[in-house]
Short mmCIF file of C-alpha atoms and ligand atoms in Angstrom, two decimals:
data_model
loop_
_atom_site.label_atom_id
_atom_site.label_comp_id
_atom_site.label_asym_id
_atom_site.label_seq_id
_atom_site.Cartn_x
_atom_site.Cartn_y
_atom_site.Cartn_z
CA UNK H 1112 -54.00 -7.58 39.46
CA UNK H 1113 -56.19 -4.85 37.89
CA UNK H 1114 -54.63 -5.19 34.41
CA UNK H 1115 -56.86 -7.23 31.97
CA UNK H 1116 -55.89 -10.69 31.11
CA UNK H 1117 -55.06 -9.91 27.58
CA UNK H 1118 -52.44 -7.44 28.53
CA UNK H 1119 -51.29 -8.71 31.99
CA UNK H 1120 -48.27 -10.58 30.80
CA UNK H 1121 -46.54 -7.55 29.05
CA UNK H 1122 -45.64 -5.33 31.97
CA UNK H 1123 -44.15 -1.90 31.32
CA UNK H 1124 -42.21 -1.73 28.05
CA UNK H 1125 -38.56 -2.47 28.35
CA UNK H 1126 -37.78 0.85 26.54
CA UNK H 1127 -39.66 2.95 29.18
CA UNK H 1128 -37.96 0.88 31.97
CA UNK H 1129 -34.44 1.21 30.48
CA UNK H 1130 -34.68 5.03 29.90
CA UNK H 1131 -36.07 5.46 33.55
CA UNK H 1132 -33.04 3.60 34.89
CA UNK H 1133 -30.71 5.58 32.57
CA UNK H 1134 -31.96 8.79 34.05
CA UNK H 1135 -31.73 7.50 37.53
CA UNK H 1136 -28.17 6.29 37.08
CA UNK H 1137 -26.97 9.10 34.99
CA UNK H 1138 -26.02 6.78 32.18
CA UNK H 1139 -25.70 7.64 28.49
CA UNK H 1140 -28.93 6.26 27.07
CA UNK H 1141 -28.24 3.96 24.19
CA UNK H 1142 -31.39 2.02 25.11
CA UNK H 1143 -34.58 3.51 23.83
CA UNK H 1144 -34.27 4.62 20.21
CA UNK H 1145 -34.83 8.17 20.16
CA UNK H 1146 -32.59 11.03 18.97
CA UNK H 1147 -30.88 13.50 21.55
CA UNK H 1148 -30.99 16.07 18.80
CA UNK H 1149 -33.48 18.28 17.12
CA UNK H 1150 -35.24 17.55 13.91
CA UNK H 1151 -35.13 20.06 10.97
CA UNK H 1152 -36.09 23.70 11.70
CA UNK H 1153 -38.24 24.18 8.60
CA UNK H 1154 -40.55 21.33 9.93
CA UNK H 1155 -40.91 22.79 13.31
CA UNK H 1156 -41.70 26.19 11.71
CA UNK H 1157 -44.50 24.45 9.70
CA UNK H 1158 -46.02 23.03 12.87
CA UNK H 1159 -45.82 26.58 14.51
CA UNK H 1160 -47.32 28.22 11.40
CA UNK H 1161 -50.12 25.64 11.41
CA UNK H 1162 -50.91 26.35 15.02
CA UNK H 1163 -50.95 30.11 14.30
CA UNK H 1164 -53.01 29.92 11.26
CA UNK H 1165 -56.24 29.95 13.21
CA UNK H 1166 -58.49 28.35 10.71
CA UNK H 1167 -60.84 25.26 11.43
CA UNK H 1168 -58.68 23.45 8.87
CA UNK H 1169 -55.71 23.87 11.00
CA UNK H 1170 -57.32 23.70 14.60
CA UNK H 1171 -60.19 21.23 14.40
CA UNK H 1172 -60.79 17.59 13.74
CA UNK H 1173 -58.94 16.48 10.41
CA UNK H 1174 -61.02 14.38 8.12
CA UNK H 1175 -60.90 10.73 8.84
CA UNK H 1176 -58.12 9.82 6.38
CA UNK H 1177 -56.01 12.72 7.34
CA UNK H 1178 -55.37 16.32 6.37
CA UNK H 1179 -55.70 16.42 2.59
CA UNK H 1180 -52.29 18.13 1.88
CA UNK H 1181 -50.58 15.45 4.05
CA UNK H 1182 -52.11 12.29 2.77
CA UNK H 1183 -51.47 13.67 -0.77
CA UNK H 1184 -47.85 13.93 0.07
CA UNK H 1185 -47.79 10.53 1.64
CA UNK H 1186 -49.25 9.03 -1.56
CA UNK H 1187 -46.97 11.01 -3.92
CA UNK H 1188 -43.89 9.85 -2.01
CA UNK H 1189 -44.90 6.24 -2.00
CA UNK H 1190 -45.80 6.27 -5.66
CA UNK H 1191 -42.42 7.69 -6.50
CA UNK H 1192 -40.84 4.93 -4.58
CA UNK H 1193 -42.90 2.06 -5.78
CA UNK H 1194 -44.32 3.09 -9.18
CA UNK H 1195 -47.82 2.42 -7.95
CA UNK H 1196 -50.76 4.84 -8.21
CA UNK H 1197 -52.32 5.50 -4.73
CA UNK H 1198 -55.60 7.33 -4.20
CA UNK H 1199 -55.10 9.18 -0.86
CA UNK H 1200 -58.71 9.56 -0.05
CA UNK H 1201 -59.30 5.78 -0.03
CA UNK H 1202 -55.84 4.31 0.56
CA UNK H 1203 -54.08 6.46 3.06
CA UNK H 1204 -54.80 6.80 6.84
CA UNK H 1205 -52.86 8.95 9.26
CA UNK H 1206 -52.48 7.31 12.72
CA UNK H 1207 -50.86 8.18 16.03
CA UNK H 1208 -47.38 6.95 14.92
CA UNK H 1209 -46.66 3.74 13.44
CA UNK H 1210 -47.49 1.86 16.72
CA UNK H 1211 -51.28 2.88 16.26
CA UNK H 1212 -50.95 1.90 12.57
CA UNK H 1213 -49.85 -1.66 13.87
CA UNK H 1214 -52.61 -1.86 16.36
CA UNK H 1215 -55.41 -0.48 13.99
CA UNK H 1216 -54.14 -2.79 11.22
CA UNK H 1217 -54.43 -5.92 13.55
CA UNK H 1218 -57.54 -4.90 15.21
CA UNK H 1219 -59.31 -3.98 11.94
CA UNK H 1220 -58.11 -6.81 9.66
CA UNK H 1221 -57.58 -9.85 11.70
CA UNK H 1222 -60.20 -11.96 13.41
CA UNK H 1223 -59.81 -13.39 17.05
CA UNK H 1224 -58.36 -16.81 16.71
CA UNK H 1225 -56.62 -16.07 13.52
CA UNK H 1226 -52.79 -16.21 13.35
CA UNK H 1227 -50.12 -13.71 12.55
CA UNK H 1228 -46.75 -14.61 11.61
CA UNK H 1229 -44.13 -12.36 13.54
CA UNK H 1230 -40.25 -12.60 12.93
CA UNK H 1231 -38.39 -12.58 16.04
CA UNK H 1232 -36.57 -10.69 17.40
CA UNK H 1233 -39.56 -8.37 17.14
CA UNK H 1234 -40.51 -4.84 18.23
CA UNK H 1235 -42.43 -5.45 21.28
CA UNK H 1236 -45.83 -3.87 20.34
CA UNK H 1237 -46.40 -6.48 17.73
CA UNK H 1238 -47.10 -9.25 20.17
CA UNK H 1239 -49.04 -6.96 22.57
CA UNK H 1240 -51.17 -5.64 19.57
CA UNK H 1241 -51.91 -9.27 18.54
CA UNK H 1242 -53.06 -9.90 22.06
CA UNK H 1243 -55.47 -7.01 21.96
CA UNK H 1244 -56.79 -8.22 18.63
CA UNK H 1245 -57.21 -11.71 20.04
CA UNK H 1246 -54.88 -13.04 17.31
CA UNK H 1247 -52.35 -15.76 18.03
CA UNK H 1248 -48.76 -14.90 17.05
CA UNK H 1249 -46.62 -17.54 15.19
CA UNK H 1250 -42.88 -16.95 15.40
CA UNK H 1251 -40.26 -17.40 12.85
CA UNK H 1252 -36.79 -16.72 14.22
CA UNK H 1253 -34.08 -14.62 12.40
CA UNK H 1254 -31.00 -16.40 13.62
CA UNK H 1255 -27.76 -14.94 14.64
CA UNK H 1256 -25.32 -13.76 13.38
CA UNK H 1257 -26.92 -13.20 9.86
CA UNK H 1258 -30.57 -12.78 10.89
CA UNK H 1259 -31.87 -13.87 7.38
CA UNK H 1260 -35.43 -14.69 6.57
CA UNK H 1261 -35.40 -18.64 6.18
CA UNK H 1262 -38.16 -19.36 3.60
CA UNK H 1263 -38.58 -22.97 4.94
CA UNK H 1264 -39.20 -21.79 8.36
CA UNK H 1265 -41.58 -19.27 7.13
CA UNK H 1266 -43.43 -21.91 5.27
CA UNK H 1267 -43.58 -24.18 8.18
CA UNK H 1268 -45.27 -21.22 10.37
CA UNK H 1269 -48.22 -20.95 8.12
CA UNK H 1270 -51.56 -23.02 9.03
CA UNK H 1271 -55.08 -22.83 7.92
CA UNK H 1272 -55.69 -20.15 10.49
CA UNK H 1273 -52.99 -17.71 9.17
CA UNK H 1274 -54.25 -14.31 8.29
CA UNK H 1275 -51.16 -12.07 8.11
CA UNK H 1276 -47.35 -11.81 8.11
CA UNK H 1277 -45.94 -8.77 9.66
CA UNK H 1278 -42.51 -7.54 8.40
CA UNK H 1279 -40.34 -4.90 9.56
CA UNK H 1280 -37.57 -3.56 7.13
CA UNK H 1281 -35.15 -1.91 7.81
CA UNK H 1282 -35.26 -4.06 10.96
CA UNK H 1283 -35.29 -3.21 14.60
CA UNK H 1284 -33.31 -4.61 16.39
CA UNK H 1285 -31.03 -6.69 13.88
CA UNK H 1286 -30.21 -3.74 11.51
CA UNK H 1287 -31.01 -6.03 8.59
CA UNK H 1288 -32.33 -4.45 5.37
CA UNK H 1289 -34.13 -7.65 3.82
CA UNK H 1290 -32.91 -8.46 0.43
CA UNK H 1291 -34.99 -8.89 -2.77
CA UNK H 1292 -34.74 -12.74 -2.32
CA UNK H 1293 -35.78 -12.58 1.39
CA UNK H 1294 -38.90 -10.39 0.59
CA UNK H 1295 -39.72 -12.40 -2.43
CA UNK H 1296 -40.02 -15.43 -0.21
CA UNK H 1297 -42.54 -13.45 2.08
CA UNK H 1298 -44.46 -12.44 -1.17
CA UNK H 1299 -44.56 -15.93 -2.58
CA UNK H 1300 -45.82 -17.43 0.79
CA UNK H 1301 -48.46 -14.60 1.00
CA UNK H 1302 -49.70 -15.03 -2.49
CA UNK H 1303 -49.77 -18.78 -2.27
CA UNK H 1304 -51.72 -18.82 0.88
CA UNK H 1305 -53.75 -15.60 0.40
CA UNK H 1306 -52.38 -13.87 3.26
CA UNK H 1307 -52.18 -9.92 4.05
CA UNK H 1308 -48.83 -8.47 4.73
CA UNK H 1309 -48.32 -5.66 7.24
CA UNK H 1310 -44.93 -3.88 6.60
CA UNK H 1311 -43.38 -1.61 9.37
CA UNK H 1312 -41.12 0.58 7.32
CA UNK H 1313 -40.46 3.39 9.94
CA UNK H 1314 -36.62 3.22 9.14
CA UNK H 1315 -37.26 3.56 5.28
CA UNK H 1316 -34.84 6.48 4.86
CA UNK H 1317 -32.30 4.86 7.07
CA UNK H 1318 -30.88 2.05 4.68
CA UNK H 1319 -27.21 2.54 4.42
CA UNK H 1320 -25.52 -0.42 2.49
CA UNK H 1321 -28.42 -1.77 0.57
CA UNK H 1322 -31.57 -0.23 -0.91
CA UNK H 1323 -34.66 -0.23 1.12
CA UNK H 1324 -37.26 -2.53 -0.81
CA UNK H 1325 -41.08 -2.04 -0.31
CA UNK H 1326 -43.09 -5.26 -0.45
CA UNK H 1327 -45.89 -3.40 -1.87
CA UNK H 1328 -44.02 -2.84 -5.06
CA UNK H 1329 -43.50 -6.75 -5.66
CA UNK H 1330 -45.81 -8.22 -8.23
CA UNK H 1331 -49.20 -9.42 -6.80
CA UNK H 1332 -48.52 -7.67 -3.45
CA UNK H 1333 -49.98 -4.15 -3.85
CA UNK H 1334 -53.47 -5.77 -3.34
CA UNK H 1335 -52.59 -7.43 -0.12
CA UNK H 1336 -50.22 -5.18 1.65
CA UNK H 1337 -50.66 -2.47 4.42
CA UNK H 1338 -47.55 -0.32 4.22
CA UNK H 1339 -46.96 1.41 7.65
CA UNK H 1340 -44.54 4.29 8.40
CA UNK H 1341 -44.14 7.55 10.26
CA UNK H 1342 -42.35 10.90 10.58
CA UNK H 1343 -40.48 9.98 13.77
CA UNK H 1344 -37.39 8.18 12.69
CA UNK H 1345 -36.99 10.13 9.29
CA UNK H 1346 -37.29 13.64 10.84
CA UNK H 1347 -35.95 12.88 14.38
CA UNK H 1348 -39.18 13.90 15.95
CA UNK H 1349 -40.32 10.58 17.69
CA UNK H 1350 -42.43 12.65 20.11
CA UNK H 1351 -44.67 13.93 17.37
CA UNK H 1352 -46.36 10.52 16.88
CA UNK H 1353 -47.49 10.95 13.36
CA UNK H 1354 -47.75 7.69 11.46
CA UNK H 1355 -49.76 6.23 8.52
CA UNK H 1356 -50.95 3.30 6.74
CA UNK H 1357 -51.03 2.87 2.88
CA UNK H 1358 -53.31 -0.06 1.56
CA UNK H 1359 -55.83 -0.89 -1.19
CA UNK H 1360 -59.29 0.55 -0.40
CA UNK H 1361 -60.71 -2.72 1.17
CA UNK H 1362 -57.84 -3.15 3.60
CA UNK H 1363 -58.17 0.52 4.31
CA UNK H 1364 -61.55 0.05 5.24
CA UNK H 1365 -60.46 -2.51 7.87
CA UNK H 1366 -57.71 -0.20 9.23
CA UNK H 1367 -60.11 2.75 9.43
CA UNK H 1368 -62.81 0.55 11.24
CA UNK H 1369 -60.38 0.37 14.12
CA UNK H 1370 -58.59 3.64 13.78
CA UNK H 1371 -61.86 5.76 14.12
CA UNK H 1372 -62.46 4.25 17.52
CA UNK H 1373 -58.89 4.13 18.79
CA UNK H 1374 -57.84 7.75 18.20
CA UNK H 1375 -60.48 8.92 15.62
CA UNK H 1376 -57.98 11.31 13.91
CA UNK H 1377 -54.74 12.66 15.15
CA UNK H 1378 -53.24 16.15 15.73
CA UNK H 1379 -54.32 18.53 12.95
CA UNK H 1380 -51.48 21.10 12.98
CA UNK H 1381 -48.76 18.32 13.12
CA UNK H 1382 -50.21 16.83 10.03
CA UNK H 1383 -49.70 20.18 8.20
CA UNK H 1384 -46.23 20.00 9.45
CA UNK H 1385 -46.03 16.46 7.95
CA UNK H 1386 -47.01 17.75 4.55
CA UNK H 1387 -44.06 20.22 4.58
CA UNK H 1388 -41.71 17.53 6.00
CA UNK H 1389 -42.35 15.13 3.25
CA UNK H 1390 -41.38 17.70 0.62
CA UNK H 1391 -38.11 18.10 2.15
CA UNK H 1392 -35.20 18.23 -0.27
CA UNK H 1393 -33.47 14.79 -0.86
CA UNK H 1394 -30.18 16.27 0.34
CA UNK H 1395 -31.65 16.24 3.97
CA UNK H 1396 -31.90 12.52 3.82
CA UNK H 1397 -28.44 12.07 2.38
CA UNK H 1398 -26.94 14.26 5.29
CA UNK H 1399 -29.14 12.16 7.79
CA UNK H 1400 -27.68 8.85 6.47
CA UNK H 1401 -24.27 10.26 6.43
CA UNK H 1402 -24.61 11.23 10.19
CA UNK H 1403 -25.92 7.90 11.38
CA UNK H 1404 -23.28 6.05 9.41
CA UNK H 1405 -20.51 7.94 11.18
CA UNK H 1406 -21.98 7.32 14.52
CA UNK H 1407 -22.76 3.70 13.59
CA UNK H 1408 -19.08 3.23 12.82
CA UNK H 1409 -17.89 4.87 15.90
CA UNK H 1410 -20.00 2.56 17.92
CA UNK H 1411 -18.98 -0.51 15.97
CA UNK H 1412 -15.33 0.16 16.12
CA UNK H 1413 -15.52 0.42 19.87
CA UNK H 1414 -17.64 -2.62 20.28
CA UNK H 1415 -15.35 -4.60 18.06
CA UNK H 1416 -12.39 -3.64 20.16
CA UNK H 1417 -14.06 -4.64 23.27
CA UNK H 1418 -14.72 -8.27 21.89
CA UNK H 1419 -18.44 -7.84 20.93
CA UNK H 1420 -19.19 -9.66 17.74
CA UNK H 1421 -21.98 -8.39 15.35
CA UNK H 1422 -22.95 -7.78 11.74
CA UNK H 1423 -22.65 -4.15 11.04
CA UNK H 1424 -26.14 -2.75 10.64
CA UNK H 1425 -27.21 -2.30 7.11
CA UNK H 1426 -30.11 0.08 8.22
CA UNK H 1427 -31.99 1.54 11.19
CA UNK H 1428 -30.22 2.95 14.28
CA UNK H 1429 -29.38 -0.12 16.36
CA UNK H 1430 -26.38 -2.43 16.73
CA UNK H 1431 -27.27 -5.98 17.80
CA UNK H 1432 -24.13 -7.46 19.21
CA UNK H 1433 -23.07 -10.90 20.78
CA UNK H 1434 -21.71 -10.27 24.20
CA UNK H 1435 -20.58 -13.75 24.90
CA UNK H 1436 -16.71 -13.07 24.67
CA UNK H 1437 -17.16 -10.04 27.01
CA UNK H 1438 -19.45 -11.41 29.56
CA UNK H 1439 -17.39 -14.64 29.85
CA UNK H 1440 -14.51 -12.27 30.69
CA UNK H 1441 -16.42 -10.48 33.12
CA UNK H 1442 -18.33 -13.34 34.63
CA UNK H 1443 -21.83 -11.98 33.75
CA UNK H 1444 -24.60 -14.36 33.19
CA UNK H 1445 -26.92 -12.98 30.35
CA UNK H 1446 -28.27 -10.02 28.50
CA UNK H 1447 -30.31 -8.67 31.44
CA UNK H 1448 -27.30 -9.03 33.94
CA UNK H 1449 -25.02 -7.14 31.29
CA UNK H 1450 -27.52 -4.39 30.91
CA UNK H 1451 -27.57 -4.04 34.75
CA UNK H 1452 -23.84 -3.94 34.78
CA UNK H 1453 -23.57 -1.43 32.03
CA UNK H 1454 -25.97 0.98 33.56
CA UNK H 1455 -24.70 0.65 37.21
CA UNK H 1456 -20.95 0.23 36.58
CA UNK H 1457 -20.28 1.47 33.14
CA UNK H 1458 -22.75 4.36 32.89
CA UNK H 1459 -24.19 3.33 29.43
CA UNK H 1460 -27.81 2.10 29.15
CA UNK H 1461 -28.60 -0.60 26.55
CA UNK H 1462 -31.54 -2.97 25.70
CA UNK H 1463 -31.53 -6.70 26.77
CA UNK H 1464 -32.92 -8.31 23.63
CA UNK H 1465 -34.50 -11.30 25.25
CA UNK H 1466 -37.68 -9.09 25.58
CA UNK H 1467 -37.77 -9.37 21.77
CA UNK H 1468 -38.04 -12.92 21.70
CA UNK H 1469 -40.47 -15.82 22.29
CA UNK H 1470 -37.55 -18.15 22.37
CA UNK H 1471 -35.84 -16.06 25.04
CA UNK H 1472 -32.63 -18.17 24.93
CA UNK H 1473 -31.94 -16.63 21.44
CA UNK H 1474 -31.72 -13.14 22.86
CA UNK H 1475 -29.64 -13.96 26.07
CA UNK H 1476 -26.34 -13.79 24.26
CA UNK H 1477 -27.15 -10.45 22.66
CA UNK H 1478 -27.37 -6.81 23.54
CA UNK H 1479 -28.81 -3.91 21.67
CA UNK H 1480 -27.17 -0.35 21.51
CA UNK H 1481 -28.72 2.62 19.77
CA UNK H 1482 -26.64 5.08 17.78
CA UNK H 1483 -29.36 7.78 16.94
CA UNK H 1484 -27.32 10.21 19.17
CA UNK H 1485 -25.16 13.20 18.66
CA UNK H 1486 -21.34 12.57 17.90
CA UNK H 1487 -20.78 13.93 21.33
CA UNK H 1488 -23.03 11.61 23.13
CA UNK H 1489 -21.56 8.64 21.07
CA UNK H 1490 -18.10 9.71 22.09
CA UNK H 1491 -18.93 9.82 25.68
CA UNK H 1492 -20.75 6.36 25.54
CA UNK H 1493 -17.64 4.83 23.67
CA UNK H 1494 -15.22 6.40 26.27
CA UNK H 1495 -17.30 4.89 29.07
CA UNK H 1496 -17.63 1.37 27.38
CA UNK H 1497 -13.76 1.20 27.13
CA UNK H 1498 -13.52 0.53 30.75
CA UNK H 1499 -14.71 -2.98 29.87
CA UNK H 1500 -11.63 -3.32 27.67
CA UNK H 1501 -9.42 -6.40 28.79
CA UNK H 1502 -6.62 -5.04 31.02
CA UNK H 1503 -3.93 -3.49 28.89
CA UNK H 1504 -0.63 -5.60 28.93
CA UNK H 1505 3.15 -4.60 28.33
N1 LIG W 2032 -38.72 2.04 18.60
C1 LIG W 2032 -37.88 2.57 19.65
C2 LIG W 2032 -36.97 1.40 20.05
O1 LIG W 2032 -37.12 0.32 19.51
C3 LIG W 2032 -38.53 3.02 20.92
C4 LIG W 2032 -40.11 2.67 20.92
C5 LIG W 2032 -40.67 2.89 22.28
O2 LIG W 2032 -40.07 3.35 23.20
N2 LIG W 2032 -41.92 2.48 22.32
O3 LIG W 2032 -36.07 1.65 20.95
#
C-alpha cells in the first residue's frame, strides 16, 4: 500500500464513491450534498467581473488573511449575528472551503497526542483531519431518534489530554439545530477545562424551525472559539471552495501557521465575488429557506408513507431516517445493503451513515437522503422511491 499509515484506513470518501455509483447506474443522486441548481446570478457576475478587472488585486495572490473587501464582509456579518467586534486583519482567515478550515485549525492548534472530542455521526473529514494532525479523536454519540447532546456523555469524554471540541450546527447528517441548552453544556465543559471549540457552521443560513445559535456569542466563548463557515451551502456554489475561520488573534495565529503551508491563500477573484455574495439582500436567504423547506417536506412525506421513521430536520439539507421497518419488509440487512438496493433497483442514491460513526452499529439502521435538489429532481426521486411501498391492497 502506497498510502501513508496516517490515512490508509480512510479509503475514498463515501461521498465521491456514492456520486460515482449514482452516475454509473443513472440513479437520482440524493447522496452527496450538493445542489443540482445554480447559485445567484449576481454572485456569478461578480466573479466574472473580478476575473475581467485585470488588476493585481484581482489576479495575483491575495494577502494571507484574504482579500480585504471579503474579510471585512465576513467580520461585519459575524458581528451583526453575534454582537462581537471582530478585527478582520487579525481574526479572519479565508480558506479553501470549510474542509480546509477544519484541517488548518486542527493542524495549527492541536499537538500530536492531544485529544479532540467529536460528536458522532460526524462529517467524515473531521476524523481524517485529526489523523493528519496526530490528534486522538474521542467520540460522543448523538443518539437516535432525537440526536441530542448529552452533557454527561460529553463530560465523560474529557481527559487531561483534551484540547478541543468540534461542534457542527446545523448538523450534518442529523438535521439538528442544537438548542441553547445543548450549546451551553458545550460552553460549560469548554470553559471548565479550558478547551478550544471549533464550530462548523456551513449550514448557518439553513435553520428552518429554530434559530441558528453561534457558540462564539456565548459568555466566555469568544476567546476560545474558532468559527468556521463557507459560501458553498449558503450560495449553492459548493464547487467554489471558499471558506473561512473567525477566531481571536492568538487562535488565528495557529490557524494561519497551518493555512499558509497548506494552500497559502485561495482564489483571489472568487474572494471578490464572496464580498459581493455576503452583501446579498436578506430576502435571498428567506427564499432559499422556503425552497429547502418545500423540498424537505416533499421528501419527508414520501419517506413517512414508505415506513421510514425520522425526526424532521430542523436545519441543513439532509434527512437521517431509520429504515428498520422498510428493510425488515424487504429482507435487507443494513444501511450499506439498503443503499446498494436503492441505487441498483430503485434508482435513487443515498448515503449509508455507518461511515459517519466510530460505533458503526449506531449507523446501520439509518440512511441519509439529501434534499438540496430542484423540485423536479425531488419529485422524480419520490416517484422512484414509491416502488418500495408495501403492495397496495383492496
Ligand atoms: N458535505 C457534503 C455531504 O455531506 C459533501 C462533502 C463532500 O463530498 N466532501 O454530503
